Coordinates of C-alpha atoms and ligand atoms in Angstrom, one line a residue:
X232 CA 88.8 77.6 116.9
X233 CA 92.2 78.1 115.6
X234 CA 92.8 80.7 113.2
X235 CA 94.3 81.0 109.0
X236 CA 94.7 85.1 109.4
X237 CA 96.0 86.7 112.3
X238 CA 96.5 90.7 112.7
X239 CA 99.0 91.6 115.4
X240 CA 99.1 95.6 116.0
X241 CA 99.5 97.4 119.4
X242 CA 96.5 99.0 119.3
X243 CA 93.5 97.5 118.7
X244 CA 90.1 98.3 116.8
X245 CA 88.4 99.3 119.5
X246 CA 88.9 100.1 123.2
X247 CA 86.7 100.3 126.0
X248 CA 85.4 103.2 127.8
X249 CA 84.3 102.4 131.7
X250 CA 81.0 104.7 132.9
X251 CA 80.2 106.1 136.4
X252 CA 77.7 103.0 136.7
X253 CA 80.2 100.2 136.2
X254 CA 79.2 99.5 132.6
X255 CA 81.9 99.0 129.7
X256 CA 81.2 100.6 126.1
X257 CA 83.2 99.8 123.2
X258 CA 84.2 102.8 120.9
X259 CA 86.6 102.7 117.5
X260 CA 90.2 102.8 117.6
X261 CA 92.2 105.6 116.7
X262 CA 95.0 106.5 114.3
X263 CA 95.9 105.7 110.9
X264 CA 96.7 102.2 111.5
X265 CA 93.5 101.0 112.8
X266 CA 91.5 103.0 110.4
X267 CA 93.6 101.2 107.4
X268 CA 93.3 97.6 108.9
X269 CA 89.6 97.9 110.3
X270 CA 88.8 98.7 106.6
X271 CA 90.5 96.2 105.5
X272 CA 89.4 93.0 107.9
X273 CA 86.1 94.3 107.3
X274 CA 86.5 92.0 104.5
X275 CA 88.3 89.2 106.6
X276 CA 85.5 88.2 108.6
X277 CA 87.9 85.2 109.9
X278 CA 90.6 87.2 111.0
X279 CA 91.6 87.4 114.1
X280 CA 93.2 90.8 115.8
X281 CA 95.5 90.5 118.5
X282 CA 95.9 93.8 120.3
X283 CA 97.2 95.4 124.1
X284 CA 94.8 96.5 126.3
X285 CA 95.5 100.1 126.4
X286 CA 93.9 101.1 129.5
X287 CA 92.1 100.6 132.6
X288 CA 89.2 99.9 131.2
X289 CA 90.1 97.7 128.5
X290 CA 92.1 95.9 131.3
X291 CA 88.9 95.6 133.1
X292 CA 86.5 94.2 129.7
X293 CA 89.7 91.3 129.6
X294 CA 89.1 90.4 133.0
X295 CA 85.3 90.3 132.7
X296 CA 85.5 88.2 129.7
X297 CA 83.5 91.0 127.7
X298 CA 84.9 90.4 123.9
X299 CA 84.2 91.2 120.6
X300 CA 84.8 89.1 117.7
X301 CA 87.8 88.6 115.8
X302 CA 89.4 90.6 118.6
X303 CA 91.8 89.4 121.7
X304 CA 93.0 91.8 123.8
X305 CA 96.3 91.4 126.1
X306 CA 96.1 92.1 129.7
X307 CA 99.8 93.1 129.7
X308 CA 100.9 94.7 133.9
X309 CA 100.5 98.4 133.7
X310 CA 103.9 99.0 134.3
X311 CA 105.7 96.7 131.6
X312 CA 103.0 98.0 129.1
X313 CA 104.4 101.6 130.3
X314 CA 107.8 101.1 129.6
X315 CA 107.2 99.4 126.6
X316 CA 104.6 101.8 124.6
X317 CA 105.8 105.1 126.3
X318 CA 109.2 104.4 127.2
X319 CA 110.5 102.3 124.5
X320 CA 108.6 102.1 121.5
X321 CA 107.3 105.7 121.6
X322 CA 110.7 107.4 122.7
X323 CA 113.1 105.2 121.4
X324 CA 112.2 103.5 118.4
X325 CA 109.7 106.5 117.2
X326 CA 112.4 108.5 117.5
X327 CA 115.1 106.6 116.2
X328 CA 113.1 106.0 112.8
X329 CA 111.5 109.5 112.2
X330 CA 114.9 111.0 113.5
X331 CA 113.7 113.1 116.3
X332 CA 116.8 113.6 118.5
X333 CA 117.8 116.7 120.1
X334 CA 121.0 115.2 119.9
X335 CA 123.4 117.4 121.8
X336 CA 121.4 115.7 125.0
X337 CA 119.6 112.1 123.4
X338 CA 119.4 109.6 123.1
X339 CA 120.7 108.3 126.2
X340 CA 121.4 104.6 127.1
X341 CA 121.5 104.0 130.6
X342 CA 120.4 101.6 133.1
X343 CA 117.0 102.5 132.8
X344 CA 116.7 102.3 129.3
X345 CA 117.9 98.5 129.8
X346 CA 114.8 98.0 132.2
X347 CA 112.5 99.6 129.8
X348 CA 113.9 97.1 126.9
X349 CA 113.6 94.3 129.3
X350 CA 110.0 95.3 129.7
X351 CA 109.8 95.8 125.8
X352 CA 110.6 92.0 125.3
X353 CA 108.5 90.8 127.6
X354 CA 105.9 92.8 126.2
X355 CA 106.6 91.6 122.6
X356 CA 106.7 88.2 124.0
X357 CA 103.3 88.2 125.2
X358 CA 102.0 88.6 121.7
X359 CA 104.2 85.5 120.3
X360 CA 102.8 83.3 122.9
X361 CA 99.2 84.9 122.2
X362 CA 99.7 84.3 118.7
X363 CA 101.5 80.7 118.7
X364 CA 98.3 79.7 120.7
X365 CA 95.7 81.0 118.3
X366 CA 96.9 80.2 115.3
X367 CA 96.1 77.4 112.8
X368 CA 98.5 75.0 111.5
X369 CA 100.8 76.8 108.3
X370 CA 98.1 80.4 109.2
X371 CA 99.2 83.7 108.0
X372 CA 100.0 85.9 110.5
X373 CA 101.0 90.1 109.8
X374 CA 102.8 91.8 112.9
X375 CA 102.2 95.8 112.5
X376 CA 104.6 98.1 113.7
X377 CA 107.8 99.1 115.9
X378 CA 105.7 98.4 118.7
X379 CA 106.0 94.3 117.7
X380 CA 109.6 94.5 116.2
X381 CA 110.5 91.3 118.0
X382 CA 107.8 89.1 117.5
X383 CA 108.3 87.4 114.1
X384 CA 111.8 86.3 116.1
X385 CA 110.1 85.1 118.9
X386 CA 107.2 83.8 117.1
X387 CA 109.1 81.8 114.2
X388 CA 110.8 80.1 117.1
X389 CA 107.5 79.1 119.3
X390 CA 105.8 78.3 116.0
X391 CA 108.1 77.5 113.2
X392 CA 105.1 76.3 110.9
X393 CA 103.7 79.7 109.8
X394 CA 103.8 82.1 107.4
X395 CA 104.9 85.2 109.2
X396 CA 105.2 89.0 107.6
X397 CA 105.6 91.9 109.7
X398 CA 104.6 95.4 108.2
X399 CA 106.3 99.1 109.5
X400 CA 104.0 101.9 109.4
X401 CA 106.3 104.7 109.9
X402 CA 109.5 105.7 108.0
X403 CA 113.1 103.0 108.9
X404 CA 115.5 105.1 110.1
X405 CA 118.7 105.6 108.2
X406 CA 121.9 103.4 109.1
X407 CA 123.3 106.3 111.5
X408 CA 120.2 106.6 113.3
X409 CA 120.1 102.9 113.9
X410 CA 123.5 102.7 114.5
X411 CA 122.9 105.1 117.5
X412 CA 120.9 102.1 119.4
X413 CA 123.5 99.4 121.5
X414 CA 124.8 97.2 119.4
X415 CA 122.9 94.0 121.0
X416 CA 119.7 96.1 120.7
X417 CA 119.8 96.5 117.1
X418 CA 121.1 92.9 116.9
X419 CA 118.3 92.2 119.1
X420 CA 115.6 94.0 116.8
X421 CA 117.0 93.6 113.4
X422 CA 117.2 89.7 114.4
X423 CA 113.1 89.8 115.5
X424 CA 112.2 91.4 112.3
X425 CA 114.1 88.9 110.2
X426 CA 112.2 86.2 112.1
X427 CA 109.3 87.0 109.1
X428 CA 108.8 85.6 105.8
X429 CA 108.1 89.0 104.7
X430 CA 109.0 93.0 105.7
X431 CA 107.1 95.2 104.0
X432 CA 107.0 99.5 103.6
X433 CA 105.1 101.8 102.5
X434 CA 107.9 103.1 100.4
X435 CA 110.7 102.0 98.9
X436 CA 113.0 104.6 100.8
X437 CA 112.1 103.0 104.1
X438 CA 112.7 99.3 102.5
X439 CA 116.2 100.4 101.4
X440 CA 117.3 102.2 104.6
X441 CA 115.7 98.6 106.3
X442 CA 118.1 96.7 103.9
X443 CA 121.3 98.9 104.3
X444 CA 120.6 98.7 108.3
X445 CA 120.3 94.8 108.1
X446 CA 123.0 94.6 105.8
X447 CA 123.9 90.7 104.3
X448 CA 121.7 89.4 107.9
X449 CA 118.4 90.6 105.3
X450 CA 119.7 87.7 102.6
X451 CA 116.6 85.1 104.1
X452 CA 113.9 87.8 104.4
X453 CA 111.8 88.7 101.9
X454 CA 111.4 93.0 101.4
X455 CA 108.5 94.4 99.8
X456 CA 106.5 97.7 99.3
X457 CA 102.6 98.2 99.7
X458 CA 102.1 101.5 99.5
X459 CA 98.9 101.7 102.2
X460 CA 96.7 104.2 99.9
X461 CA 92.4 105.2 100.8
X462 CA 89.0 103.6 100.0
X463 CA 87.9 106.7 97.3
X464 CA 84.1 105.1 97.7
X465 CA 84.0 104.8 101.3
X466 CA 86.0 108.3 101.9
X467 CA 83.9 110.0 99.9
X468 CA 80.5 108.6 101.7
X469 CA 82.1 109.6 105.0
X470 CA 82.8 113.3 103.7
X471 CA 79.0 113.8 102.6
X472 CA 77.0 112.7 105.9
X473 CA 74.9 115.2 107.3
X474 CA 77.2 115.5 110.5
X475 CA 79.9 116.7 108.1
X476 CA 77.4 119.1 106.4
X477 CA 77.0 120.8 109.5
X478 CA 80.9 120.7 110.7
X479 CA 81.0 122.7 107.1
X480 CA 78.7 125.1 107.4
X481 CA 80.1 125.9 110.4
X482 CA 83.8 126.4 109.0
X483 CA 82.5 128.4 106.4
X484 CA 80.5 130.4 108.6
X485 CA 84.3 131.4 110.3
X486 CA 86.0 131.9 107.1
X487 CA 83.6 133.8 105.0
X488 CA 84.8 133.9 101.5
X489 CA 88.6 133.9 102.6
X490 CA 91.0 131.1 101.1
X491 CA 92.0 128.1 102.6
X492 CA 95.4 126.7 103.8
X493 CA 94.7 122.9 105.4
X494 CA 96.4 120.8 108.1
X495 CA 95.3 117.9 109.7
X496 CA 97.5 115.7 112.2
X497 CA 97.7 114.1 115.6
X498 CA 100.0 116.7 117.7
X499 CA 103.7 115.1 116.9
X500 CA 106.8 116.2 116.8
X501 CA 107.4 114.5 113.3
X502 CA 104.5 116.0 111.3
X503 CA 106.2 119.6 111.8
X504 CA 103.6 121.7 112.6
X505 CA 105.7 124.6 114.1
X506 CA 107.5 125.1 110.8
X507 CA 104.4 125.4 109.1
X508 CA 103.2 128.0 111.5
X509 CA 106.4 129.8 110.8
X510 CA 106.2 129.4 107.0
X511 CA 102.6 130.5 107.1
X512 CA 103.8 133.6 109.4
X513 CA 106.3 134.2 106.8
X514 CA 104.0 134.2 103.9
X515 CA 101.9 137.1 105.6
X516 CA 105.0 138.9 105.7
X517 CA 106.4 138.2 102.5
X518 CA 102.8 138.6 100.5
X519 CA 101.0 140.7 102.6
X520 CA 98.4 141.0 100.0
X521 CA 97.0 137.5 101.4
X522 CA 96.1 139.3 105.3
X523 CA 92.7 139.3 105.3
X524 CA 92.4 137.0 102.4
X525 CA 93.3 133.5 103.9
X526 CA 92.4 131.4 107.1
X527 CA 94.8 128.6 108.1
X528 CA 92.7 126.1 109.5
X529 CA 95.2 123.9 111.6
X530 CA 93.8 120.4 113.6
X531 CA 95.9 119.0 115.7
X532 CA 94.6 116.8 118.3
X533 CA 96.4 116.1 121.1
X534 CA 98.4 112.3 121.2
X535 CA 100.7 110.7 123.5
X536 CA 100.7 112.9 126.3
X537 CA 101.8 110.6 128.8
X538 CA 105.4 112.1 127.4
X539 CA 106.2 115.0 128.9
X540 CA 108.1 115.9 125.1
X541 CA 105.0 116.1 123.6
X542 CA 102.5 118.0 126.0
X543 CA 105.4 120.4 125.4
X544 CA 105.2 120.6 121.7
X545 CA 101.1 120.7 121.8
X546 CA 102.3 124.3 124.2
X547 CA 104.2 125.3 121.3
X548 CA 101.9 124.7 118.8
X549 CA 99.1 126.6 120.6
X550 CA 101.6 129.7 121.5
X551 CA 103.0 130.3 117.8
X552 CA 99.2 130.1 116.9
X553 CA 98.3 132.3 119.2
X554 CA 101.6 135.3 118.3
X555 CA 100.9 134.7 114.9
X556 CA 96.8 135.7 115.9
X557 CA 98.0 138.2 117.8
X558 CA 100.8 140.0 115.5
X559 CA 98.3 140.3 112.3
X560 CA 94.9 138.9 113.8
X561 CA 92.1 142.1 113.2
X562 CA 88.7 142.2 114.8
X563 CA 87.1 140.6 111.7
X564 CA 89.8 138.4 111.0
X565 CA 91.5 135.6 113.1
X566 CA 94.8 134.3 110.8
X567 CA 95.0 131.0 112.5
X568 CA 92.0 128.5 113.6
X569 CA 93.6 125.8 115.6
X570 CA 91.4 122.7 116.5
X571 CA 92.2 120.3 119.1
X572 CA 89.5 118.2 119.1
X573 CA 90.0 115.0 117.5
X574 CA 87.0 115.3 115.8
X575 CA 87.1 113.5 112.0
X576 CA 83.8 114.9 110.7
X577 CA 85.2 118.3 111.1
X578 CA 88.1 117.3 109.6
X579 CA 86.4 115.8 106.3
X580 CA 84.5 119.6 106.5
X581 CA 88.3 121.1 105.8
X582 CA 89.3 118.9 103.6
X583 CA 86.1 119.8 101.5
X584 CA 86.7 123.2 102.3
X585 CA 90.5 123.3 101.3
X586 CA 91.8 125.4 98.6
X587 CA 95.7 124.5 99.5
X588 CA 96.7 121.4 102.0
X589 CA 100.1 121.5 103.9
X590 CA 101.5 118.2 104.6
X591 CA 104.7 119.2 105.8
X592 CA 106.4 116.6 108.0
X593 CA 110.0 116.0 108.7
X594 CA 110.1 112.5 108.5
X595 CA 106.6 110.4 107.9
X596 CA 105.8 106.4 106.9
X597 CA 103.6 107.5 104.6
X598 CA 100.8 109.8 105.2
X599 CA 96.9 109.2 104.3
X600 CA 96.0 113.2 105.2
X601 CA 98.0 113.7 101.6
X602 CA 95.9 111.0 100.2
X603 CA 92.4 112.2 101.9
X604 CA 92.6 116.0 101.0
X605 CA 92.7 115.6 96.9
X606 CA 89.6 113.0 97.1
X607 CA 87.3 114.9 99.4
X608 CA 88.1 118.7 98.3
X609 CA 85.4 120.2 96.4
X610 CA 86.4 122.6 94.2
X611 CA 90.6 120.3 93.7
X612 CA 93.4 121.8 96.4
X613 CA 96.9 122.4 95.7
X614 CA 98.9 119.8 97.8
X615 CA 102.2 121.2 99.4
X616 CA 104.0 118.3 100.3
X617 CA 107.2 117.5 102.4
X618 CA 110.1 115.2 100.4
X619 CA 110.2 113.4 104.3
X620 CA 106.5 112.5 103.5
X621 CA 106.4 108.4 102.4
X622 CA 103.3 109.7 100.3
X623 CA 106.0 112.1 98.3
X624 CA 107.2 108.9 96.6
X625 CA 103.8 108.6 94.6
X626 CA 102.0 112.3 94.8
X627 CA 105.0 114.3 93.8
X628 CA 104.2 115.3 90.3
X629 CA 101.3 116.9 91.2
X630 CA 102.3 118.4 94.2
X631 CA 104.1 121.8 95.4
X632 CA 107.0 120.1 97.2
X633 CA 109.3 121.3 100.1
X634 CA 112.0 120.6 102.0
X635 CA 110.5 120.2 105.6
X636 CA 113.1 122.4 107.0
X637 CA 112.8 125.2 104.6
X638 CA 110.3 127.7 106.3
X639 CA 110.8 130.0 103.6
X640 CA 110.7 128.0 100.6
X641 CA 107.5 126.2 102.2
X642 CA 106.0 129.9 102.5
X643 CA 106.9 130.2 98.7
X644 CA 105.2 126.9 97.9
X645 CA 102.1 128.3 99.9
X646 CA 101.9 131.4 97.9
X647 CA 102.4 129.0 94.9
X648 CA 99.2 127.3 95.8
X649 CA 97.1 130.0 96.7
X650 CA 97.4 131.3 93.5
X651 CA 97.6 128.1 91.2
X652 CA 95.3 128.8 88.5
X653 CA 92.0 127.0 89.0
X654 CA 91.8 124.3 85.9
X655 CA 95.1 123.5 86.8
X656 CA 94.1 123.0 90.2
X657 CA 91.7 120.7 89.7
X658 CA 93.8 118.5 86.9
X659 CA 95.9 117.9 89.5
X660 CA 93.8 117.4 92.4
X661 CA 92.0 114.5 89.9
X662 CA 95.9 112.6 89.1
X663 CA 96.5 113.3 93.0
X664 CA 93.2 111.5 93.8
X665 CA 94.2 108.7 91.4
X666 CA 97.6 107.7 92.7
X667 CA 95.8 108.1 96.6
X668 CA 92.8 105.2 95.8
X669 CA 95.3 103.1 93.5
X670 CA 96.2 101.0 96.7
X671 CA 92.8 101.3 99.1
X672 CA 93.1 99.4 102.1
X673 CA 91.7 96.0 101.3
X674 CA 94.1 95.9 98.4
X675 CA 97.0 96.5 100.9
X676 CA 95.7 93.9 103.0
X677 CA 95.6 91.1 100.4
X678 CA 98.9 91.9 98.5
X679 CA 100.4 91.4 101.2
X680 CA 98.9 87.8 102.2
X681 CA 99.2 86.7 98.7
X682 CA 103.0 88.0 98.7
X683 CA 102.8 85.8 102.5
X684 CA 101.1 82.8 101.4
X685 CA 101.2 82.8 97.3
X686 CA 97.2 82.5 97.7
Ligands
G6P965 C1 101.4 106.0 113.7 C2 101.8 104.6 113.9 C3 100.7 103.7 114.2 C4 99.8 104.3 115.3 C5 99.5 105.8 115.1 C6 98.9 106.4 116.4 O1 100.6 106.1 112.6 O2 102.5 104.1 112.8 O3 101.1 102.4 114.6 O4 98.6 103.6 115.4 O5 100.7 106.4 114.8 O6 99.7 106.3 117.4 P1 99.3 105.7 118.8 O7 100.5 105.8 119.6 O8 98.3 106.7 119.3 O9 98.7 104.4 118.6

């Protein structure tokens, strides 16, 4: 049967896991995306979400026919999926938006980057045929991400009867940035994203850089801003299962009756986690009253590392973690807990737990671990929150802010929060809350299809 609401997003919500035996299991998505849109087609029951198969075994569960509903998932060749996730979308376009160059040595466009694009297309073609097939006559359809930046395009011209919006999770990057890219490349994208009705951001920083980018091209598309914010109800039920109960009394069994300094994030390069190591470094040096006196509990599980750029920077992470451990670490007192596990229940623990929360990326789309901490800490945290964060746009009154690149000023705005009296604390961890739940994910979902379809 045809379908009125389709989701297009490179990953889906859920993948498959292949045991010893032959058998095929199906486990939860990661990442913010999918969390966001799971909640929010939970509610959808119609919907139908169009994703890649990511690996062997999801490859395998398409070509058994094994399927869940409201989900179809491409069997895209290994190598054009390759190049497309890892080398183009994840080391191109990631980069270009979050601005991640090293750029005395990238990017570089060369005659393998044009292979890579031409496996990008093909790749973002095989959603718009998917797509064109499944849908209904004048359906909805909502393309998520850089990964799909060419589908509306391809899409409006396969099915010109639909209602098409397309949605960017992360940040746009700035004219410059995209001006970096070939000039029939960003043609080439800027052309597929203007295929859609409607281009929506979380923030209306990203929507303008989109605009100045598109330049008088954006005239027939329409821009808009949902910023994607969290289910308070359904957060807060998470946070208070017995499994986080445990993960808790476990943390606190480590930190005793030391302060708190939080970080939760998937290992990459844009959410900054080396400065923050540094700035925390530099706020045991600067106040050393706080040795002894504070644990930084730091998750970051690992991601992509099918890129050689980040299995470097996980390194990093774990060898500043380790000096900072070893220069002021005592035999009752380790300065730095790093967690590489991507283990949610014990991050809901450190939220609860969190007395300060350091959000400090470079460059982020929006952010929901700024929008988690202030509804699941117990006793309200101080928030110290990057200007770079999309999430800064809403939480910045009642946050400590920095500039991402300022170590020092960040270890400042630590000390800040470590020492923010406690009412105060918790007024603002209560109008921090607010702003986070005044957008929850089925409210995201539906603003969008009503700014889509006008129903
Ligand atoms: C960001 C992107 C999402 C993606 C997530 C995880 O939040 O905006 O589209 O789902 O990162 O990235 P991954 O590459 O693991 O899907």
């Amino acid at each position: 049967m045809a379908s009125q609401v389709l989701v297009a997003a490179n990953r889906g919500p859920l993948s498959y896991v292949l045991a010893e035996d032959g058998s095929l299991t199906a486990r939860r998505g990661g990442g913010g995306l999918v969390s966001g849109l799971s909640a929010a087609l939970a509610r959808q029951p119609e919907a139908l979400w169009i994703c890649a198969a990511l690996s062997d075994a999801d490859r395998e569960a398409v070509r058994r026919g094994v399927a869940e509903p409201g989900v179809r998932m491409l069997d895209i060749d290994p190598g054009t999926y390759d190049d497309a996730y890892n080398g183009i979308a994840n080391s191109v376009l990631w980069f270009t938006h979050h601005h991640l160059y090293d750029i005395p040595r990238e990017p570089v466009f060369d005659a393998r980057f044009r292979r890579r694009w031409d496996s990008y297309t093909a790749y973002n073609d095989a959603f718009a045929e998917a797509l064109a097939q499944e849908a209904a006559e004048g359906a909805a359809v909502l393309v998520q991400d850089y990964h799909l930046a060419l589908v509306p395009g391809a899409l409006r011209a396969l099915r010109p009867d639909l209602r098409i919006a397309h949605f960017t999770h992360t940040p746009w990057a700035s004219p410059e940035f995209l001006g970096m890219l070939p000039d029939d490349v960003r043609a080439r994208l800027l052309n597929g994203m203007l295929g859609a009705d409607l281009v929506g951001f979380h923030t209306e920083a990203w929507a303008r850089a989109f605009r100045a980018g598109a330049g008088a091209a954006a005239a027939g598309t329409k821009t808009a801003v949902f910023p994607l914010g969290v289910d308070g109800d359904d957060l807060r039920a998470l946070a208070r299962r017995p499994e986080v109960d445990d993960k808790l009394a476990g943390l606190r069994a480590e930190v005793g009756d030391r302060k708190t300094i939080v970080r939760v994030d998937r290992t990459e390069l844009s959410k900054n986690i080396l400065r923050g190591l540094l700035a925390y470094r530099e706020l045991l040096t600067t106040h050393p009253e706080w040795q002894h006196r504070v644990v930084h509990l730091a998750s970051a599980y690992p991601s992509r590392q099918d890129l050689e750029v980040y299995r470097a920077y996980t390194a990093s992470v774990r060898e500043l973690a380790a000096e900072i451990n070893a220069e002021f670490g005592t035999p009752d007192w380790q300065p730095v807990l790093v967690s590489v596990e991507d283990d949610f229940a014990r991050s809901l623990a450190a939220y609860r737990l969190a007395d300060v929360a350091l959000v400090n990326p470079v460059r982020d789309g929006m952010n929901l671990v700024a929008k988690e901490i202030p509804v699941v800490s117990e006793a309200g945290c101080a928030l110290v929150l990057s200007t770079g964060a999309g999430a800064y746009e809403e939480l910045r009154a009642d946050a400590l802010t920095v500039n991402p690149y300022d170590v020092s000023r960040t270890a400042e705005a630590l000390h800040e929060a470590l020492t923010m009296p406690a009412p105060e604390r918790a007024e603002r961890t209560k109008r921090l809350a607010a702003a986070s739940t005044a957008l929850p994910p089925s409210a995201w979902f539906e603003a969008q299809l009503k700014a889509l379809t006008g129903r």
